[in-house]
Amino acid sequence: MTQSTVTPFIAADSALAAGQSTRTVWRQKRHGSSIAEDDQLATEVPIALQYNGISHAVLLATPTFLEDLAIGFSFTEGIIRTADDIYDVVVEHDERGFVLNIEIASACLNQLKQRRRQLAGRTGCGLCGLESLNEVQRDLAPVSPPAQAYNPTAIFNALDQLRNQQPLHQITGATHAAGWADREGTIQVVREDVGRHNALDKLIGHLLTHQTDVKSGLVVVSSRASFEMVQKTAALGASALVAVSAPTTYATQVADELGLLLVAFGREKQFSAYSHPEFLLAS
């Protein structure tokens, strides 16, 4: 896949700058006067996705690693089968936001036209725009169980490292993160975004592009474990999702059905396994 852009593409070394902006705020002390200070805000802009010239979705997202977002979103939505189905991503930018012009294989475009829907992405909801309950859960095959059980120490390592590899969150306090860790819990890559779904899609896009072996390793997210976060992880083929916050009932149900180890409430000294605890080494 080749990459061409109308505006300079946001590379890894400039993502931190592109993901934030400065604004003057007035800090009011409880027993004192207000003080004008500069504050850093996480960037949130509309990002439209077009497939072969056809508008499909608008997301509210952080404008970093947009090619990863294009690939990951297209994959987790079932629009493409592999990263090779995307021939090009052209990024356009104006005062209104960004447009991702994605060129996909004709077979994928024909399938998209058959089930095409319009959705408006939100930072808190990944299902906006669906027309029926039948569209909520994708028909996914169960993931392969891990070749070896996960050591709980690896999960704690991944959680510790994710906390320290979120520069946008450390500066703005307003972004989520999704990371990929190897079996030892060493974080290999992290993506951040104001939307937790977007952060995970960016991570999945990176993993697909680099043909990462996802049969061993962990997806780690800074958010709650919602149904769609589980479904995206299973679509990738990874066998474990570790979340910092709480799970939902639907998430645990889908994790049970798809053979996914679901860990939530990941803290420094404790986590809880909500599905398939047999994938963890007994301590």
mmCIF file of C-alpha atoms in Angstrom:
data_model
loop_
_atom_site.group_PDB
_atom_site.id
_atom_site.type_symbol
_atom_site.label_atom_id
_atom_site.label_comp_id
_atom_site.label_asym_id
_atom_site.label_seq_id
_atom_site.Cartn_x
_atom_site.Cartn_y
_atom_site.Cartn_z
ATOM 1 C CA MET A 1 0.000 0.000 0.000
ATOM 2 C CA THR A 2 1.325 3.427 -0.892
ATOM 3 C CA GLN A 3 0.730 6.610 1.025
ATOM 4 C CA SER A 4 0.170 10.056 -0.409
ATOM 5 C CA THR A 5 -1.298 13.042 1.332
ATOM 6 C CA VAL A 6 -2.611 16.456 0.482
ATOM 7 C CA THR A 7 -1.258 17.827 3.752
ATOM 8 C CA PRO A 8 1.921 16.530 5.417
ATOM 9 C CA PHE A 9 1.168 13.229 7.102
ATOM 10 C CA ILE A 10 1.411 13.235 10.891
ATOM 11 C CA ALA A 11 4.381 11.000 11.704
ATOM 12 C CA ALA A 12 5.259 9.428 15.019
ATOM 13 C CA ASP A 13 7.741 12.123 16.002
ATOM 14 C CA SER A 14 5.149 14.886 15.591
ATOM 15 C CA ALA A 15 2.104 13.056 16.973
ATOM 16 C CA LEU A 16 2.505 14.563 20.421
ATOM 17 C CA ALA A 17 2.358 18.102 19.030
ATOM 18 C CA ALA A 18 -0.565 17.323 16.710
ATOM 19 C CA GLY A 19 -2.549 15.738 19.523
ATOM 20 C CA GLN A 20 -2.678 18.829 21.728
ATOM 21 C CA SER A 21 -3.208 22.574 21.632
ATOM 22 C CA THR A 22 -2.673 25.436 24.069
ATOM 23 C CA ARG A 23 -5.456 27.541 25.556
ATOM 24 C CA THR A 24 -5.431 30.212 28.223
ATOM 25 C CA VAL A 25 -7.585 29.296 31.212
ATOM 26 C CA TRP A 26 -8.439 31.092 34.444
ATOM 27 C CA ARG A 27 -7.680 29.025 37.530
ATOM 28 C CA GLN A 28 -9.790 30.026 40.509
ATOM 29 C CA LYS A 29 -8.483 29.237 43.975
ATOM 30 C CA ARG A 30 -11.036 28.410 46.644
ATOM 31 C CA HIS A 31 -9.752 31.156 48.903
ATOM 32 C CA GLY A 32 -7.987 33.479 46.539
ATOM 33 C CA SER A 33 -7.970 35.249 43.218
ATOM 34 C CA SER A 34 -8.054 33.768 39.728
ATOM 35 C CA ILE A 35 -4.867 33.332 37.728
ATOM 36 C CA ALA A 36 -4.562 33.199 33.937
ATOM 37 C CA GLU A 37 -2.410 30.257 32.846
ATOM 38 C CA ASP A 38 -1.799 28.228 29.697
ATOM 39 C CA ASP A 39 -3.334 24.764 29.633
ATOM 40 C CA GLN A 40 -2.935 21.890 27.166
ATOM 41 C CA LEU A 41 -6.057 20.409 25.582
ATOM 42 C CA ALA A 42 -6.353 17.140 23.687
ATOM 43 C CA THR A 43 -7.163 17.782 20.026
ATOM 44 C CA GLU A 44 -10.574 16.522 18.926
ATOM 45 C CA VAL A 45 -11.697 17.091 15.339
ATOM 46 C CA PRO A 46 -14.166 15.566 12.860
ATOM 47 C CA ILE A 47 -12.560 12.944 10.644
ATOM 48 C CA ALA A 48 -14.569 11.711 7.663
ATOM 49 C CA LEU A 49 -13.852 8.366 6.040
ATOM 50 C CA GLN A 50 -14.571 7.906 2.350
ATOM 51 C CA TYR A 51 -14.199 4.641 0.455
ATOM 52 C CA ASN A 52 -13.474 4.975 -3.249
ATOM 53 C CA GLY A 53 -15.112 8.404 -3.145
ATOM 54 C CA ILE A 54 -18.198 7.278 -1.192
ATOM 55 C CA SER A 55 -18.781 8.894 2.210
ATOM 56 C CA HIS A 56 -19.243 6.317 4.947
ATOM 57 C CA ALA A 57 -18.569 7.627 8.467
ATOM 58 C CA VAL A 58 -17.551 10.635 10.499
ATOM 59 C CA LEU A 59 -15.571 10.126 13.680
ATOM 60 C CA LEU A 60 -14.552 12.569 16.364
ATOM 61 C CA ALA A 61 -10.929 11.721 16.976
ATOM 62 C CA THR A 62 -7.402 12.945 17.629
ATOM 63 C CA PRO A 63 -5.654 13.631 14.280
ATOM 64 C CA THR A 64 -2.615 11.406 14.845
ATOM 65 C CA PHE A 65 -1.645 8.146 13.114
ATOM 66 C CA LEU A 66 -4.511 8.589 10.691
ATOM 67 C CA GLU A 67 -3.415 5.798 8.371
ATOM 68 C CA ASP A 68 -3.477 3.412 11.323
ATOM 69 C CA LEU A 69 -6.993 4.665 12.100
ATOM 70 C CA ALA A 70 -8.117 4.167 8.501
ATOM 71 C CA ILE A 71 -6.833 0.596 8.399
ATOM 72 C CA GLY A 72 -7.972 -0.378 11.885
ATOM 73 C CA PHE A 73 -11.464 1.084 11.536
ATOM 74 C CA SER A 74 -11.908 -0.525 8.110
ATOM 75 C CA PHE A 75 -10.867 -3.899 9.519
ATOM 76 C CA THR A 76 -12.871 -3.869 12.739
ATOM 77 C CA GLU A 77 -15.947 -2.697 10.812
ATOM 78 C CA GLY A 78 -15.564 -5.669 8.480
ATOM 79 C CA ILE A 79 -15.045 -3.468 5.423
ATOM 80 C CA ILE A 80 -11.683 -5.033 4.553
ATOM 81 C CA ARG A 81 -10.332 -8.532 5.126
ATOM 82 C CA THR A 82 -6.648 -7.653 5.482
ATOM 83 C CA ALA A 83 -4.528 -4.517 5.264
ATOM 84 C CA ASP A 84 -3.706 -5.482 1.668
ATOM 85 C CA ASP A 85 -7.307 -4.661 0.696
ATOM 86 C CA ILE A 86 -6.422 -0.981 1.138
ATOM 87 C CA TYR A 87 -4.504 0.364 -1.846
ATOM 88 C CA ASP A 88 -4.065 3.955 -0.716
ATOM 89 C CA VAL A 89 -4.957 6.445 1.994
ATOM 90 C CA VAL A 90 -4.986 10.126 1.088
ATOM 91 C CA VAL A 91 -5.409 12.595 3.944
ATOM 92 C CA GLU A 92 -7.028 15.960 3.260
ATOM 93 C CA HIS A 93 -7.229 18.727 5.853
ATOM 94 C CA ASP A 94 -9.060 22.033 6.026
ATOM 95 C CA GLU A 95 -10.553 24.235 8.726
ATOM 96 C CA ARG A 96 -13.473 21.845 9.199
ATOM 97 C CA GLY A 97 -11.374 18.755 9.935
ATOM 98 C CA PHE A 98 -9.845 15.826 8.063
ATOM 99 C CA VAL A 99 -11.004 13.563 5.262
ATOM 100 C CA LEU A 100 -9.483 10.114 4.827
ATOM 101 C CA ASN A 101 -9.868 9.070 1.209
ATOM 102 C CA ILE A 102 -9.426 5.306 1.336
ATOM 103 C CA GLU A 103 -9.095 3.258 -1.837
ATOM 104 C CA ILE A 104 -10.119 -0.352 -1.277
ATOM 105 C CA ALA A 105 -10.367 -3.482 -3.392
ATOM 106 C CA SER A 106 -13.451 -3.699 -5.592
ATOM 107 C CA ALA A 107 -14.676 -6.856 -3.846
ATOM 108 C CA CYS A 108 -14.660 -5.019 -0.511
ATOM 109 C CA LEU A 109 -16.394 -2.005 -2.038
ATOM 110 C CA ASN A 110 -19.165 -4.179 -3.476
ATOM 111 C CA GLN A 111 -19.728 -5.787 -0.082
ATOM 112 C CA LEU A 112 -19.738 -2.377 1.577
ATOM 113 C CA LYS A 113 -22.392 -1.115 -0.812
ATOM 114 C CA GLN A 114 -24.617 -4.088 0.022
ATOM 115 C CA ARG A 115 -24.644 -3.370 3.735
ATOM 116 C CA ARG A 116 -23.799 0.311 3.677
ATOM 117 C CA ARG A 117 -24.887 2.392 6.611
ATOM 118 C CA GLN A 118 -24.223 5.930 7.715
ATOM 119 C CA LEU A 119 -22.926 6.422 11.234
ATOM 120 C CA ALA A 120 -21.764 9.425 13.224
ATOM 121 C CA GLY A 121 -18.948 8.459 15.575
ATOM 122 C CA ARG A 122 -18.889 9.727 19.143
ATOM 123 C CA THR A 123 -16.106 9.585 21.712
ATOM 124 C CA GLY A 124 -18.285 7.517 24.024
ATOM 125 C CA CYS A 125 -20.240 5.273 21.654
ATOM 126 C CA GLY A 126 -19.124 2.982 18.889
ATOM 127 C CA LEU A 127 -22.521 1.857 17.638
ATOM 128 C CA CYS A 128 -24.176 5.106 16.559
ATOM 129 C CA GLY A 129 -25.974 4.761 13.251
ATOM 130 C CA LEU A 130 -26.806 1.064 13.327
ATOM 131 C CA GLU A 131 -30.215 0.328 11.916
ATOM 132 C CA SER A 132 -31.133 -2.964 13.639
ATOM 133 C CA LEU A 133 -30.138 -5.199 16.535
ATOM 134 C CA ASN A 134 -28.833 -7.762 14.055
ATOM 135 C CA GLU A 135 -26.037 -5.354 13.137
ATOM 136 C CA VAL A 136 -24.663 -5.021 16.652
ATOM 137 C CA GLN A 137 -22.678 -8.249 17.001
ATOM 138 C CA ARG A 138 -20.499 -9.412 14.129
ATOM 139 C CA ASP A 139 -20.350 -13.076 13.184
ATOM 140 C CA LEU A 140 -16.802 -13.836 14.307
ATOM 141 C CA ALA A 141 -15.074 -17.167 14.727
ATOM 142 C CA PRO A 142 -13.723 -17.909 18.215
ATOM 143 C CA VAL A 143 -10.111 -16.888 18.676
ATOM 144 C CA SER A 144 -7.421 -19.540 19.037
ATOM 145 C CA PRO A 145 -6.473 -20.218 22.653
ATOM 146 C CA PRO A 146 -2.961 -19.127 23.636
ATOM 147 C CA ALA A 147 -0.244 -21.715 23.099
ATOM 148 C CA GLN A 148 0.845 -21.125 26.684
ATOM 149 C CA ALA A 149 -1.051 -19.719 29.624
ATOM 150 C CA TYR A 150 -0.349 -16.087 30.475
ATOM 151 C CA ASN A 151 1.777 -15.350 33.505
ATOM 152 C CA PRO A 152 -0.026 -12.844 35.768
ATOM 153 C CA THR A 153 3.301 -11.043 36.152
ATOM 154 C CA ALA A 154 3.213 -10.222 32.427
ATOM 155 C CA ILE A 155 -0.196 -8.591 32.812
ATOM 156 C CA PHE A 156 1.011 -6.472 35.718
ATOM 157 C CA ASN A 157 4.092 -5.494 33.681
ATOM 158 C CA ALA A 158 1.929 -4.408 30.742
ATOM 159 C CA LEU A 159 -0.351 -2.348 32.983
ATOM 160 C CA ASP A 160 2.626 -0.638 34.620
ATOM 161 C CA GLN A 161 4.213 0.205 31.285
ATOM 162 C CA LEU A 162 0.989 1.471 29.704
ATOM 163 C CA ARG A 163 0.656 4.070 32.472
ATOM 164 C CA ASN A 164 4.067 5.456 31.565
ATOM 165 C CA GLN A 165 3.595 5.437 27.788
ATOM 166 C CA GLN A 166 0.670 7.849 27.427
ATOM 167 C CA PRO A 167 2.314 11.239 26.801
ATOM 168 C CA LEU A 168 -0.877 12.897 25.547
ATOM 169 C CA HIS A 169 -2.795 11.773 28.605
ATOM 170 C CA GLN A 170 -0.032 12.905 30.924
ATOM 171 C CA ILE A 171 -0.170 16.368 29.355
ATOM 172 C CA THR A 172 -3.912 16.783 28.763
ATOM 173 C CA GLY A 173 -5.620 14.193 30.960
ATOM 174 C CA ALA A 174 -8.201 13.658 28.215
ATOM 175 C CA THR A 175 -7.082 10.718 26.077
ATOM 176 C CA HIS A 176 -7.377 6.950 26.139
ATOM 177 C CA ALA A 177 -4.637 4.529 25.158
ATOM 178 C CA ALA A 178 -4.444 1.076 23.600
ATOM 179 C CA GLY A 179 -1.206 -0.881 23.699
ATOM 180 C CA TRP A 180 0.184 -4.176 22.474
ATOM 181 C CA ALA A 181 2.430 -6.169 24.800
ATOM 182 C CA ASP A 182 4.368 -9.370 24.194
ATOM 183 C CA ARG A 183 4.008 -12.467 26.359
ATOM 184 C CA GLU A 184 6.383 -10.997 28.939
ATOM 185 C CA GLY A 185 4.219 -7.907 29.233
ATOM 186 C CA THR A 186 6.639 -5.596 27.449
ATOM 187 C CA ILE A 187 4.683 -2.908 25.628
ATOM 188 C CA GLN A 188 5.661 -2.788 21.947
ATOM 189 C CA VAL A 189 3.428 0.003 20.653
ATOM 190 C CA VAL A 190 0.827 2.428 22.071
ATOM 191 C CA ARG A 191 -1.765 4.569 20.343
ATOM 192 C CA GLU A 192 -3.736 7.384 22.010
ATOM 193 C CA ASP A 193 -6.973 9.137 21.119
ATOM 194 C CA VAL A 194 -9.816 11.040 22.748
ATOM 195 C CA GLY A 195 -11.998 8.055 21.829
ATOM 196 C CA ARG A 196 -11.224 4.635 23.286
ATOM 197 C CA HIS A 197 -12.539 2.893 20.161
ATOM 198 C CA ASN A 198 -10.333 5.091 17.989
ATOM 199 C CA ALA A 199 -7.251 4.333 20.085
ATOM 200 C CA LEU A 200 -7.865 0.603 19.686
ATOM 201 C CA ASP A 201 -8.536 0.941 15.955
ATOM 202 C CA LYS A 202 -5.252 2.842 15.566
ATOM 203 C CA LEU A 203 -3.419 0.082 17.409
ATOM 204 C CA ILE A 204 -5.072 -2.622 15.296
ATOM 205 C CA GLY A 205 -4.201 -0.715 12.125
ATOM 206 C CA HIS A 206 -0.548 -0.636 13.173
ATOM 207 C CA LEU A 207 -0.510 -4.343 14.035
ATOM 208 C CA LEU A 208 -2.106 -5.285 10.708
ATOM 209 C CA THR A 209 0.273 -3.105 8.708
ATOM 210 C CA HIS A 210 3.305 -4.629 10.419
ATOM 211 C CA GLN A 211 1.870 -8.163 10.184
ATOM 212 C CA THR A 212 2.324 -8.664 13.907
ATOM 213 C CA ASP A 213 1.787 -12.181 15.238
ATOM 214 C CA VAL A 214 -1.150 -11.573 17.556
ATOM 215 C CA LYS A 215 -1.596 -15.172 18.693
ATOM 216 C CA SER A 216 0.709 -14.465 21.613
ATOM 217 C CA GLY A 217 0.544 -11.188 23.427
ATOM 218 C CA LEU A 218 -1.919 -8.843 25.080
ATOM 219 C CA VAL A 219 -4.115 -5.937 24.071
ATOM 220 C CA VAL A 220 -4.108 -3.455 26.958
ATOM 221 C CA VAL A 221 -6.520 -0.503 27.129
ATOM 222 C CA SER A 222 -6.814 2.393 29.547
ATOM 223 C CA SER A 223 -10.614 2.407 29.378
ATOM 224 C CA ARG A 224 -13.456 0.179 30.469
ATOM 225 C CA ALA A 225 -13.958 -3.156 28.740
ATOM 226 C CA SER A 226 -17.062 -2.602 26.647
ATOM 227 C CA PHE A 227 -18.612 -5.081 24.236
ATOM 228 C CA GLU A 228 -17.121 -3.436 21.193
ATOM 229 C CA MET A 229 -13.600 -3.363 22.645
ATOM 230 C CA VAL A 230 -13.900 -7.132 23.122
ATOM 231 C CA GLN A 231 -15.253 -7.591 19.602
ATOM 232 C CA LYS A 232 -12.463 -5.538 18.031
ATOM 233 C CA THR A 233 -9.838 -7.544 19.921
ATOM 234 C CA ALA A 234 -11.412 -10.817 18.826
ATOM 235 C CA ALA A 235 -11.621 -9.634 15.213
ATOM 236 C CA LEU A 236 -7.886 -9.012 15.369
ATOM 237 C CA GLY A 237 -7.376 -12.589 16.533
ATOM 238 C CA ALA A 238 -5.745 -11.733 19.857
ATOM 239 C CA SER A 239 -6.660 -13.998 22.753
ATOM 240 C CA ALA A 240 -6.447 -11.536 25.659
ATOM 241 C CA LEU A 241 -7.820 -8.077 26.449
ATOM 242 C CA VAL A 242 -6.670 -6.288 29.593
ATOM 243 C CA ALA A 243 -8.615 -3.205 30.690
ATOM 244 C CA VAL A 244 -7.820 -0.695 33.408
ATOM 245 C CA SER A 245 -11.468 -0.057 34.202
ATOM 246 C CA ALA A 246 -14.663 -2.105 34.570
ATOM 247 C CA PRO A 247 -16.230 -4.579 32.129
ATOM 248 C CA THR A 248 -19.860 -4.710 31.053
ATOM 249 C CA THR A 249 -22.184 -7.710 31.021
ATOM 250 C CA TYR A 250 -22.289 -7.799 27.230
ATOM 251 C CA ALA A 251 -18.487 -7.644 27.071
ATOM 252 C CA THR A 252 -18.112 -10.641 29.369
ATOM 253 C CA GLN A 253 -20.757 -12.578 27.439
ATOM 254 C CA VAL A 254 -19.019 -12.004 24.101
ATOM 255 C CA ALA A 255 -15.608 -12.780 25.619
ATOM 256 C CA ASP A 256 -17.019 -16.092 26.881
ATOM 257 C CA GLU A 257 -18.443 -16.937 23.463
ATOM 258 C CA LEU A 258 -15.330 -15.971 21.479
ATOM 259 C CA GLY A 259 -12.769 -17.633 23.751
ATOM 260 C CA LEU A 260 -11.114 -14.418 24.904
ATOM 261 C CA LEU A 261 -9.365 -13.900 28.224
ATOM 262 C CA LEU A 262 -10.946 -10.725 29.580
ATOM 263 C CA VAL A 263 -9.119 -8.987 32.405
ATOM 264 C CA ALA A 264 -10.518 -5.808 33.944
ATOM 265 C CA PHE A 265 -9.929 -3.518 36.906
ATOM 266 C CA GLY A 266 -6.225 -3.764 36.149
ATOM 267 C CA ARG A 267 -4.422 -2.101 39.035
ATOM 268 C CA GLU A 268 -0.858 -2.064 40.347
ATOM 269 C CA LYS A 269 -1.493 -4.885 42.812
ATOM 270 C CA GLN A 270 -4.611 -6.642 41.564
ATOM 271 C CA PHE A 271 -6.703 -7.483 38.518
ATOM 272 C CA SER A 272 -9.804 -9.604 37.916
ATOM 273 C CA ALA A 273 -10.306 -12.210 35.189
ATOM 274 C CA TYR A 274 -13.925 -12.146 33.993
ATOM 275 C CA SER A 275 -13.743 -14.809 31.292
ATOM 276 C CA HIS A 276 -11.546 -17.816 30.544
ATOM 277 C CA PRO A 277 -9.365 -17.676 33.665
ATOM 278 C CA GLU A 278 -7.920 -21.014 32.548
ATOM 279 C CA PHE A 279 -5.688 -18.976 30.219
ATOM 280 C CA LEU A 280 -3.820 -17.709 33.291
ATOM 281 C CA LEU A 281 -1.028 -19.592 35.024
ATOM 282 C CA ALA A 282 -2.056 -20.683 38.487
ATOM 283 C CA SER A 283 -0.112 -18.858 41.173
#
